[in-house]
Coordinates of C-alpha atoms (C1' of nucleotides) in Angstrom, one line a residue:
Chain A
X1 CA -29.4 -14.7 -33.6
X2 CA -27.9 -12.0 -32.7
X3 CA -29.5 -9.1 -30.4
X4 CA -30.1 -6.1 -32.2
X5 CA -29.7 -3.6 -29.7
X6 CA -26.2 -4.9 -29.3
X7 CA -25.8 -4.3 -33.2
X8 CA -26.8 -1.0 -32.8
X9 CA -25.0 0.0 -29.6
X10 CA -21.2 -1.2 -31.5
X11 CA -23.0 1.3 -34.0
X12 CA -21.8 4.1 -31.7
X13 CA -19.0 2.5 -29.7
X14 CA -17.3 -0.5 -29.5
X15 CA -18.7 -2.8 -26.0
X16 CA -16.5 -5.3 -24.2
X17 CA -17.4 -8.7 -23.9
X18 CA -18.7 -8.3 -20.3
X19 CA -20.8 -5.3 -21.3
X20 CA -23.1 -8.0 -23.4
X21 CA -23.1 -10.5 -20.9
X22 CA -24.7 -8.0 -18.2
X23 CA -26.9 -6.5 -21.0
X24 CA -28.3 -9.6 -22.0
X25 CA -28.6 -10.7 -18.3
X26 CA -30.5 -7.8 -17.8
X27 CA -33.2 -8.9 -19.9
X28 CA -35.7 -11.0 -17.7
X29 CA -37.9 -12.7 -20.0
X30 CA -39.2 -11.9 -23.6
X31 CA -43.2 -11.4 -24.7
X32 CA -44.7 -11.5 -27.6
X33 CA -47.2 -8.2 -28.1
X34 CA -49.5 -9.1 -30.7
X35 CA -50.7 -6.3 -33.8
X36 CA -52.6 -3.1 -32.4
X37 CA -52.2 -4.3 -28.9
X38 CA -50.8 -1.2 -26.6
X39 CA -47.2 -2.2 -25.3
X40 CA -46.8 0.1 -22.4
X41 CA -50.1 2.6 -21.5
X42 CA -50.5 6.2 -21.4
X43 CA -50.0 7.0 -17.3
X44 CA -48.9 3.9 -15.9
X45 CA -45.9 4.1 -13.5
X46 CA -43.6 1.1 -15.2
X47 CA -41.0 -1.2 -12.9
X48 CA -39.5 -2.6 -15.9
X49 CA -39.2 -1.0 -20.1
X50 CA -39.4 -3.1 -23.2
X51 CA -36.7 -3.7 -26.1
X52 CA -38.1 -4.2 -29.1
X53 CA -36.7 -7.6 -30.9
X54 CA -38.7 -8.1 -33.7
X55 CA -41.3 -5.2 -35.4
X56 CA -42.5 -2.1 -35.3
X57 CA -44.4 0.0 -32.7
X58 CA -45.0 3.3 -32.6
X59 CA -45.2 6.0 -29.6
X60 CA -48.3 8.1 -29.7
X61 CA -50.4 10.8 -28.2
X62 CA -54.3 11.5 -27.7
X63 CA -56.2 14.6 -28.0
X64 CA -59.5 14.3 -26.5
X65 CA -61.2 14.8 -29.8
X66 CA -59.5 11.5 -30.7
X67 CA -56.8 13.1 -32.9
X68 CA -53.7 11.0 -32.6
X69 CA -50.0 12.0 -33.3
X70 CA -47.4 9.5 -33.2
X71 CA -43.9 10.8 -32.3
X72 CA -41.3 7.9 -32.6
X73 CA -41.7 5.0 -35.0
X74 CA -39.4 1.9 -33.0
X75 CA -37.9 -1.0 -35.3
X76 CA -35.7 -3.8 -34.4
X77 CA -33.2 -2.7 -32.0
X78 CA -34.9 0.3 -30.2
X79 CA -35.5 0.7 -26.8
X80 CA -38.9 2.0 -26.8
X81 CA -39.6 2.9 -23.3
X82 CA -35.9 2.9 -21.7
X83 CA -36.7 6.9 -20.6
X84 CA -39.9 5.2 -18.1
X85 CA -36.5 4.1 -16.1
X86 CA -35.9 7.8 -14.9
X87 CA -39.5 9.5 -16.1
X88 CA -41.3 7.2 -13.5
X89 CA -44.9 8.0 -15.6
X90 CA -45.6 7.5 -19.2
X91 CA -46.9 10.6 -21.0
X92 CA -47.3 8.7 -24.0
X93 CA -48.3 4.9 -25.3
X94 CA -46.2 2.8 -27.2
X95 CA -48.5 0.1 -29.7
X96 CA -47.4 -2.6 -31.5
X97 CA -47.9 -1.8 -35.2
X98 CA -47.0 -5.4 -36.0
X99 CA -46.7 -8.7 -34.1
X100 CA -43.4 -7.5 -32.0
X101 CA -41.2 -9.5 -30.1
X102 CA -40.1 -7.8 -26.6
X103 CA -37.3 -8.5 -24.2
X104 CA -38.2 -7.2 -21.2
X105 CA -35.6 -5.2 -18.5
X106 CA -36.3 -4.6 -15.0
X107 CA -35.6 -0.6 -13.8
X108 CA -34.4 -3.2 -11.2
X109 CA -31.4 -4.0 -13.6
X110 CA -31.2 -0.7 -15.0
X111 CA -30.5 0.8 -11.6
X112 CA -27.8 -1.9 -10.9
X113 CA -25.5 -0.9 -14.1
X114 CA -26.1 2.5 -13.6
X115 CA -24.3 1.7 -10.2
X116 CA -21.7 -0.3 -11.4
X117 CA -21.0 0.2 -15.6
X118 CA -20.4 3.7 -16.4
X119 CA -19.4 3.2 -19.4
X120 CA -22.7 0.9 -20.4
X121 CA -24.8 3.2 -18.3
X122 CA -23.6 6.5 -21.2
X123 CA -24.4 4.3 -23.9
X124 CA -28.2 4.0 -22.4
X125 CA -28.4 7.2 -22.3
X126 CA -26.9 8.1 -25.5
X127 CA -29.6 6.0 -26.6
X128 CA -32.3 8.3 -25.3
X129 CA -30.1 10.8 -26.7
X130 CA -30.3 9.4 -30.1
X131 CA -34.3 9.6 -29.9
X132 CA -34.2 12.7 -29.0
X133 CA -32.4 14.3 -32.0
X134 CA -34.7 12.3 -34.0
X135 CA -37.6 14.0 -32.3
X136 CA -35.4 17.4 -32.8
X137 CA -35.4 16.4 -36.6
X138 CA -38.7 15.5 -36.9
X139 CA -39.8 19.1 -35.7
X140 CA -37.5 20.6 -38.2
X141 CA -39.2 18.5 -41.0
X142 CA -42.9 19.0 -40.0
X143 CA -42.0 22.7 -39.3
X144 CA -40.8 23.6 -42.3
X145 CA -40.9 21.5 -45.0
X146 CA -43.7 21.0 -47.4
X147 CA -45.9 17.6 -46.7
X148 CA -44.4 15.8 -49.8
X149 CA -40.3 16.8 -48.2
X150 CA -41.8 15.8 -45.0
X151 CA -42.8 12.5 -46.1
X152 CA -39.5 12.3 -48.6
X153 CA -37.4 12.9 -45.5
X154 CA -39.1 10.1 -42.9
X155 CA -38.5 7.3 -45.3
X156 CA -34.7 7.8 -46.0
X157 CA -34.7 8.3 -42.1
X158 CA -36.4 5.1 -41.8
X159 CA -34.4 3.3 -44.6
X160 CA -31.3 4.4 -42.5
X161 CA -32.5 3.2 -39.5
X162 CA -33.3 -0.4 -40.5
X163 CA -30.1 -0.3 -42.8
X164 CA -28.2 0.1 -39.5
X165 CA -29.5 -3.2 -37.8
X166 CA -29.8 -5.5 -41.1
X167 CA -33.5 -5.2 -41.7
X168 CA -33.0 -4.1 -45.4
X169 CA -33.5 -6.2 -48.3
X170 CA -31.5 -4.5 -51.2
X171 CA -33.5 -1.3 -51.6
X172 CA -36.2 -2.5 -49.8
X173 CA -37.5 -2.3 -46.5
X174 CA -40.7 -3.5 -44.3
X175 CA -43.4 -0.5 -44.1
X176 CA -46.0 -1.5 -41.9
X177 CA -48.4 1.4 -41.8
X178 CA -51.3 2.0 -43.0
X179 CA -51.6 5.5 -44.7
X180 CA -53.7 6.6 -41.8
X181 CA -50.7 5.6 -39.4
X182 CA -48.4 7.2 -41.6
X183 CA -51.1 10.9 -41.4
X184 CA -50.6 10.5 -37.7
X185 CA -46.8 10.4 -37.5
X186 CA -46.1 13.2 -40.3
X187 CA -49.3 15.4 -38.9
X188 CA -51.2 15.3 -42.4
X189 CA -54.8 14.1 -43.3
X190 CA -55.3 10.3 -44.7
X191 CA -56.5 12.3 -48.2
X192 CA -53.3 14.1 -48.6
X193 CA -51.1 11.4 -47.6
X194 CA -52.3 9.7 -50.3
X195 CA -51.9 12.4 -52.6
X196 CA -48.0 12.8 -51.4
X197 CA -47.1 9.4 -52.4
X198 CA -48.8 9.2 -55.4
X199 CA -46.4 12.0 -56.5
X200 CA -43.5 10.0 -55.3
X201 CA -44.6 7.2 -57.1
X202 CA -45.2 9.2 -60.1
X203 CA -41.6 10.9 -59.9
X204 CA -40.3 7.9 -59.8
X205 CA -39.3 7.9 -55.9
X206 CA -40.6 4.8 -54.4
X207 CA -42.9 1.7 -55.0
X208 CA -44.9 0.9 -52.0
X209 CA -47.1 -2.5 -52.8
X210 CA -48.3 -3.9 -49.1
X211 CA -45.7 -4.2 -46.8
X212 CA -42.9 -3.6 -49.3
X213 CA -41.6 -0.1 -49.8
X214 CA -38.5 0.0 -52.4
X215 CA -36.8 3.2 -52.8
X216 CA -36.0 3.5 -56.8
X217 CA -33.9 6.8 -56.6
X218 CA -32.1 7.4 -53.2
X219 CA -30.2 10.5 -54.6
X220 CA -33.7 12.2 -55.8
X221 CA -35.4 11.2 -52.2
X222 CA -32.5 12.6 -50.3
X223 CA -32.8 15.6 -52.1
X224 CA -36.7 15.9 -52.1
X225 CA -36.5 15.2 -48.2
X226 CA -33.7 17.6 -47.7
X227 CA -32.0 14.5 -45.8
X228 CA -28.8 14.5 -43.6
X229 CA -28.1 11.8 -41.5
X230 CA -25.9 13.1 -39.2
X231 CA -28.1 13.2 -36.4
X232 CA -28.8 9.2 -36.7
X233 CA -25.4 9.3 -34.8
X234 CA -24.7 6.5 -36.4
X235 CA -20.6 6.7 -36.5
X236 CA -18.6 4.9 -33.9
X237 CA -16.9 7.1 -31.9
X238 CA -15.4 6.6 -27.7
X239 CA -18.5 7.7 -25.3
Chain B
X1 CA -27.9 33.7 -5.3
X2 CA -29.2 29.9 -5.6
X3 CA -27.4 27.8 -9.2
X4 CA -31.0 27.5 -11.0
X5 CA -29.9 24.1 -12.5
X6 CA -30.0 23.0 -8.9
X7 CA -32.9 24.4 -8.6
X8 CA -34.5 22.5 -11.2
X9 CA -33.4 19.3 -10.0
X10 CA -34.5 19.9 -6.8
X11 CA -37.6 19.7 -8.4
X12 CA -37.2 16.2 -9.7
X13 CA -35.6 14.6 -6.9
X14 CA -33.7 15.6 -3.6
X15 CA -29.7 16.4 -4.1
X16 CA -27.5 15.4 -1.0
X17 CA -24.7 18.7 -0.5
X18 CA -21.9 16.3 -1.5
X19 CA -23.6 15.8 -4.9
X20 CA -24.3 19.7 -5.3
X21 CA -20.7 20.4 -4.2
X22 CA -19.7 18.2 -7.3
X23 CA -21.7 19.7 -9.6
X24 CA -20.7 23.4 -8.8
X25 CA -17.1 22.4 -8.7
X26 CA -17.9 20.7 -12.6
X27 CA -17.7 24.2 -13.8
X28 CA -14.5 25.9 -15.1
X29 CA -16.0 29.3 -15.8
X30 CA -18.6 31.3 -16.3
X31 CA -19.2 33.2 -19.6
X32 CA -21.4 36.0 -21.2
X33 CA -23.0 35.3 -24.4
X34 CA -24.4 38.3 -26.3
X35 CA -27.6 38.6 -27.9
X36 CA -27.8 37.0 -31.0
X37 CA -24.5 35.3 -31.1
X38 CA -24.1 31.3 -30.9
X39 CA -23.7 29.9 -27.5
X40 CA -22.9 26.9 -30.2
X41 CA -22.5 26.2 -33.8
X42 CA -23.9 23.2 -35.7
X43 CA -21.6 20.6 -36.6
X44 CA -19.0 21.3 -33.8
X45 CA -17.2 19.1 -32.0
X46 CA -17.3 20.5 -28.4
X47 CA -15.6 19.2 -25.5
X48 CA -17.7 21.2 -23.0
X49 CA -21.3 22.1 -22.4
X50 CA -23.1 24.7 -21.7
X51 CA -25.4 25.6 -18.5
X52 CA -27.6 28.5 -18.7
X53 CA -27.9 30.6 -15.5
X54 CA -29.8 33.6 -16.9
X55 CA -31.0 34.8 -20.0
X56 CA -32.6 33.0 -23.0
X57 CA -31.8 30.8 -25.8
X58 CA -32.8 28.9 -28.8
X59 CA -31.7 25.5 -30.2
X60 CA -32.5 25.6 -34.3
X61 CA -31.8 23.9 -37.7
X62 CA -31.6 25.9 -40.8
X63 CA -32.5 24.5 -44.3
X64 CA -30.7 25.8 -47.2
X65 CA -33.1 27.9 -48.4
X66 CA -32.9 29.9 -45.2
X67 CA -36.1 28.4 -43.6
X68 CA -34.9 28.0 -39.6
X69 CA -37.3 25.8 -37.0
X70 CA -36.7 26.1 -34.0
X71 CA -36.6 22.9 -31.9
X72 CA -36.3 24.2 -28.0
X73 CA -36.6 27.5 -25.9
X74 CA -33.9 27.7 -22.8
X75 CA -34.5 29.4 -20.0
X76 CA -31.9 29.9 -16.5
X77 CA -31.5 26.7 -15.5
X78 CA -31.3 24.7 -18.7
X79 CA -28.3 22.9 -19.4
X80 CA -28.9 23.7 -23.4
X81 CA -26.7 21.3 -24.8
X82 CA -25.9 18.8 -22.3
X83 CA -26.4 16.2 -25.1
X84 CA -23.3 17.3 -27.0
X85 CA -21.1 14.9 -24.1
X86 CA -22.6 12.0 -25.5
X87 CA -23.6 12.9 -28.8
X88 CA -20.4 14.3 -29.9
X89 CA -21.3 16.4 -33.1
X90 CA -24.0 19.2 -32.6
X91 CA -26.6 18.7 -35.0
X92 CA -27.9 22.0 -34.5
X93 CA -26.9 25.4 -33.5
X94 CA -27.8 27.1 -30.4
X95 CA -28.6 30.7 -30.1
X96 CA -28.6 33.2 -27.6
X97 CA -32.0 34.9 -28.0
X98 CA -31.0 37.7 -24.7
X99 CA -27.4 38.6 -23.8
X100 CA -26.5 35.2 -21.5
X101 CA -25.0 34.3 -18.6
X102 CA -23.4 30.6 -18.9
X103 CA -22.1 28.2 -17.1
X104 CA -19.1 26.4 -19.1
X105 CA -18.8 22.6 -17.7
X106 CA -15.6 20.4 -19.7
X107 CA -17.1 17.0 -21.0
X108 CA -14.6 15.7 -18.9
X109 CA -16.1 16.5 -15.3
X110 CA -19.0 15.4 -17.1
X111 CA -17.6 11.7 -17.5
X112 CA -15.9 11.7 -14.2
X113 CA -19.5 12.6 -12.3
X114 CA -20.9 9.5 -14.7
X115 CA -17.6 7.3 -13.2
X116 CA -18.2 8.1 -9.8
X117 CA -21.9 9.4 -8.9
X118 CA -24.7 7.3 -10.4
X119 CA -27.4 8.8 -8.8
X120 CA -25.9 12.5 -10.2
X121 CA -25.7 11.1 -13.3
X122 CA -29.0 9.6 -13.6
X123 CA -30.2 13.1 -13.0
X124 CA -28.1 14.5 -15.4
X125 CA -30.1 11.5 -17.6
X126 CA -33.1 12.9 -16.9
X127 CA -32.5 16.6 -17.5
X128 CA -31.7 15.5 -21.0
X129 CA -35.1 12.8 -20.5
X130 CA -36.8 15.9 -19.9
X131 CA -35.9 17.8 -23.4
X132 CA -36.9 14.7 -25.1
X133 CA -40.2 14.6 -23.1
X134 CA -41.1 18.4 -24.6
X135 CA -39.7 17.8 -27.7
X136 CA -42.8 14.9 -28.2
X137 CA -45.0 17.6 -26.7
X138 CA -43.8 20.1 -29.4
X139 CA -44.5 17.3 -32.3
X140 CA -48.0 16.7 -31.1
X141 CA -49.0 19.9 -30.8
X142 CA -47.1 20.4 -33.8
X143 CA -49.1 18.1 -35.4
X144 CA -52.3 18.3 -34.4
X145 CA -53.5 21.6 -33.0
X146 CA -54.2 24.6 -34.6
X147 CA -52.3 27.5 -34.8
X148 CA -53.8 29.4 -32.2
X149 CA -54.0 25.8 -30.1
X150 CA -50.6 25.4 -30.2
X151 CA -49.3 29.1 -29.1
X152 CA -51.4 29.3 -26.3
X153 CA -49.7 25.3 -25.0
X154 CA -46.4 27.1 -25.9
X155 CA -47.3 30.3 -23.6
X156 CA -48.6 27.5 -20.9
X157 CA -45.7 25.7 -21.1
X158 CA -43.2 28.3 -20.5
X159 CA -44.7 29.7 -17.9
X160 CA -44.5 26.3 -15.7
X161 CA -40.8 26.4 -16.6
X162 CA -40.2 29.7 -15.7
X163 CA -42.3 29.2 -12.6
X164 CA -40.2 25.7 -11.8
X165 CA -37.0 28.2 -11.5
X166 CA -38.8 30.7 -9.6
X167 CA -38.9 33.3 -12.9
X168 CA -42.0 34.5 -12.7
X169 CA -43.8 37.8 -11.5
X170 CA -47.3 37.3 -10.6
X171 CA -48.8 36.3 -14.0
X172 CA -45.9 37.7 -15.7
X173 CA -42.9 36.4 -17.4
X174 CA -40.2 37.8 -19.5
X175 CA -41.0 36.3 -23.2
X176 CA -37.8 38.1 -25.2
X177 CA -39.3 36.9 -29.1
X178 CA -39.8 38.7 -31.8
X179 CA -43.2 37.4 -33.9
X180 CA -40.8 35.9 -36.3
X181 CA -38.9 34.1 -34.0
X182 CA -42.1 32.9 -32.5
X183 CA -42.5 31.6 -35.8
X184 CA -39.8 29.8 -36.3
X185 CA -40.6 28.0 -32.7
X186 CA -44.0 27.0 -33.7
X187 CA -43.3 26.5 -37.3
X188 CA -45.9 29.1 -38.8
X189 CA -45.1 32.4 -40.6
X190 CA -44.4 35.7 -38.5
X191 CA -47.9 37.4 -40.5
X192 CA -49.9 34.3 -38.9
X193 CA -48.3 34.7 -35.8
X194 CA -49.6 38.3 -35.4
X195 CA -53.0 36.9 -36.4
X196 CA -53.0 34.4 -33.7
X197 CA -52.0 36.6 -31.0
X198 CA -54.6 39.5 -31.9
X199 CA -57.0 36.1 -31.5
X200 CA -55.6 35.6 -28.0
X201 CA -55.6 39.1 -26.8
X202 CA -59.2 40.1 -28.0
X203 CA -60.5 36.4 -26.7
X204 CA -58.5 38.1 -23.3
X205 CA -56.1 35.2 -22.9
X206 CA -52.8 37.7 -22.5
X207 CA -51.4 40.7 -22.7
X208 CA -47.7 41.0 -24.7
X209 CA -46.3 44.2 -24.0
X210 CA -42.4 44.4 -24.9
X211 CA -41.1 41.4 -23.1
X212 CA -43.6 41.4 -20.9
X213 CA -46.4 38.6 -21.2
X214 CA -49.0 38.7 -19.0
X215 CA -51.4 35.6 -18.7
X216 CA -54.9 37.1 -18.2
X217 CA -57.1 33.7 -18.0
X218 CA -54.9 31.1 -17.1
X219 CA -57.8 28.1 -17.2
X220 CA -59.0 29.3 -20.4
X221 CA -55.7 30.1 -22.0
X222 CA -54.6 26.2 -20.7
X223 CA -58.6 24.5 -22.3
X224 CA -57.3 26.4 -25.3
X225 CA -53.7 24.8 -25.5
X226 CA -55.2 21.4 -24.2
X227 CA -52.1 21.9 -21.9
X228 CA -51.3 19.3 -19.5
X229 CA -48.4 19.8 -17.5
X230 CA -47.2 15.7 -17.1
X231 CA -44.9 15.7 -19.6
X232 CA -42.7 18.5 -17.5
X233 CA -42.1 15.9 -14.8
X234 CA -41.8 18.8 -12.0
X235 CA -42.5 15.6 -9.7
X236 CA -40.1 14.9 -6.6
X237 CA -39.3 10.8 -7.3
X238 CA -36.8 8.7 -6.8
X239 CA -34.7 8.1 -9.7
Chain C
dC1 C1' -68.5 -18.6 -52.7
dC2 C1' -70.4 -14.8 -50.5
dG3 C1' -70.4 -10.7 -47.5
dG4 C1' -68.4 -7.5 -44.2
dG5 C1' -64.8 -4.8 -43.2
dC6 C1' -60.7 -2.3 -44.0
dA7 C1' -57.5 0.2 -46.9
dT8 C1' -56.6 2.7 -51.0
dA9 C1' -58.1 5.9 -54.2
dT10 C1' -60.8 10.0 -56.2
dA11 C1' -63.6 14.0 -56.3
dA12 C1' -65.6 18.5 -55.0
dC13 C1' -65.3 21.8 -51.9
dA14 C1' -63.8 24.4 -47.5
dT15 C1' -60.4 26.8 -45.0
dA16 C1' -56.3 27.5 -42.4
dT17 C1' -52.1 29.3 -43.3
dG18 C1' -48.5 31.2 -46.4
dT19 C1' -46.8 35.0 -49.6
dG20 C1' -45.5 39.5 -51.0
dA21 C1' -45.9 44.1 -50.4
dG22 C1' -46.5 48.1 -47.8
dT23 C1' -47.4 51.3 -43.5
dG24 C1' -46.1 53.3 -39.3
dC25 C1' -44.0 53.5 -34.9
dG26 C1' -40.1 53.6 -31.8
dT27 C1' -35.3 53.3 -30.9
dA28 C1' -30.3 53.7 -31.9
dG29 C1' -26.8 55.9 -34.2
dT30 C1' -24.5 59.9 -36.3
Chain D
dA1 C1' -32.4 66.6 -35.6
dC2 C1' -32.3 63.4 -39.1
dT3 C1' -31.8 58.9 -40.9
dA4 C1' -31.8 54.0 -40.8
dC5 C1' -33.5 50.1 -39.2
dG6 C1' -36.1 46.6 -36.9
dC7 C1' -40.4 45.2 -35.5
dA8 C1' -45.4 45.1 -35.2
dC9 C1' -49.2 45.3 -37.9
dT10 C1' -52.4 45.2 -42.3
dC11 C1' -54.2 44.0 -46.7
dA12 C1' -55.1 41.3 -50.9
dC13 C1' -54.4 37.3 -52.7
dA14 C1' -52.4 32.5 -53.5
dT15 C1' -52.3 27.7 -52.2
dA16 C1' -51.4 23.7 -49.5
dT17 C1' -53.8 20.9 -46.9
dG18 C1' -58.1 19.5 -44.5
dT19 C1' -63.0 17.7 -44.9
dT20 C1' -66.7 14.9 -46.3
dA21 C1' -68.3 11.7 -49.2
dT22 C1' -68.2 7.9 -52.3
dA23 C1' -66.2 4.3 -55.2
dT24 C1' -63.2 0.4 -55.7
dG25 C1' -60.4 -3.4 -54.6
dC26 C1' -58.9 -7.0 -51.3
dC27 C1' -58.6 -10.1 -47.6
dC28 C1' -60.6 -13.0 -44.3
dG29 C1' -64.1 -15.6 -42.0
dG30 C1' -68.2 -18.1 -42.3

DNA sequence: CCGGGCATATAACATATGTGAGTGCGTAGT
DNA sequence: ACTACGCACTCACATATGTTATATGCCCGG
């Protein structure tokens, strides 16, 4: 099968043969992270970060109160602790929303193509890059766009996203949260998070039974969420 | 007078002189950007970037309807759209919120640093780690703090910046935004941002007089925020 | 086959924040 | 000196979203 960080790194540019080889040379082993279970901690001082394989995890933050926010959702593909190699300490967890399969890389290995692969070590860092206009986009939405936009605009993002590393099924995609999770990634209450997709369902939007969300009028959801993809940086272009 | 970007990094890990002779030789000019103009336009293609040596400036997204969110404050020694080597198109403007004195370096000293000086361009890495890091700050606090919460962690935070690059005056910085532009930084209207701020100056948090803030109860103005400085990463590592 | 636990769904109510309009002050321009 | 303008500030009112509580359905383990 093929890796899906690789699929989404010829996304942006196109790699040489040799690039793979040391990228999947880099990887040292691969874990399996079971549903709820915390993938990297809140403080710790990581020697190695994770690539996420297989599911979804989430980065999140804790308010002493016990208030969460999540601020990245990571499918298939993602890198979901890559900045740890260069941020030393984690100011945020990263949990497994689902069973996730993880390839793990050692800063070690990091450190070594950063030495010798200039050209891999810019597409790592576009990488982080790509997070964080996603985190730039994200502000933009929860700033200023009604809850129902807000919530419009983070599943054509997501749609895109899984789009880009075969994880869609026609117009369908995996959504693992809960509608809790959901309230702590778009910053709203459970009770109105249920309210926003019920309009979306009544309008016609989406149908989200369990796991499967099916999106039943792109056009209308692009334009409800105010979408442009351009910051997805998902055109191939030399880096 | 000291380059403030080398400043900054010499914050986050030591610089040998070859490596700070390379990086002041990266830049072709300097430039002055006037109040209010774009340092950078959305949906550019820029072959240089931008290094901010005094002055302030904004990174924002506008909606159609005119809405605008801010997604970053720049102070001297912010490299305000670093991002644009890798990332190509700007996704979002960036404004000069004071007149601006700027560093111009061309994209392609940028990719000859990343050929030639790893540890350079691991820093350069980081800077950009760094924006992502406050940008998850942003959405948390975003998310899940009240208004008044959330403007004292923004006055908090800026004042560790400005203190990093050696900004400050006592308990005084420069703070050059209007209540509207506040605003648009912390996504509420300009009416509720006068609100909050009578809140903070009658509780005896600050004074804001002109562009001069003054932070009158820094422990109570950071239990307010729930501000912790981590995220900042004004830690000397080795990266 | 039953019971506990979790997730979704609803309802009534509370409140933080937004909206639109208007005042007054200070500064810049003519 | 007068005017225009931007900005801080206020007020009355509207509303989106949060809160607390309860009901309902569903899955899973015993």
């Amino acid at each position: 099968m093929p890796n899906p960080f690789v699929l989404k790194l010829e996304q942006c540019d196109s790699l040489s043969d040799d690039e793979k080889r040391v990228l999947e040379s880099a990887i040292s082993r691969v874990r399996v992270v079971e549903n709820d279970e915390d993938i990297v901690h809140e403080g710790e001082h990581p020697s190695e970060s994770n690539l996420l394989l297989d599911g979804f995890a989430a980065r999140y933050k804790i308010f002493s109160n016990g208030r969460r926010q999540i601020t990245a959702i990571h499918v298939a593909g993602d890198f979901v602790d890559l900045h740890s190699f260069l941020l030393k300490t984690m100011d945020h967890g990263v949990v497994a929303l689902t069973p996730c399969r993880i390839a793990i890389v050692p800063h070690a290995a990091l450190e070594k193509i950063t030495d010798e692969y200039p050209h891999l070590t810019r597409l790592l860092w576009l990488n982080t890059l790509i997070d964080g206009a996603i985190h730039r986009e994200w502000l933009t939405t929860m700033g200023r766009l009604s809850a129902t936009a807000h919530t419009a605009h983070f599943i054509c993002e997501l749609f895109m996203r899984l789009k880009a590393v075969g994880r869609t099924d026609g117009d369908t995609i995996q959504l693992p949260l809960t509608q809790a999770e959901l309230g702590d990634t778009l910053g709203l209450s459970t009770v109105h998070v249920n309210r926003v997709l019920q309009e979306l369902r009544k309008e016609g939007l989406i149908r989200w039974q369990g796991d499967a969300l099916t999106i039943l009028d792109w056009e209308r959801l692009v334009s409800v969420g105010e979408f442009t993809p351009t910051y997805l940086n998902l055109q191939r272009e030399h880096r």
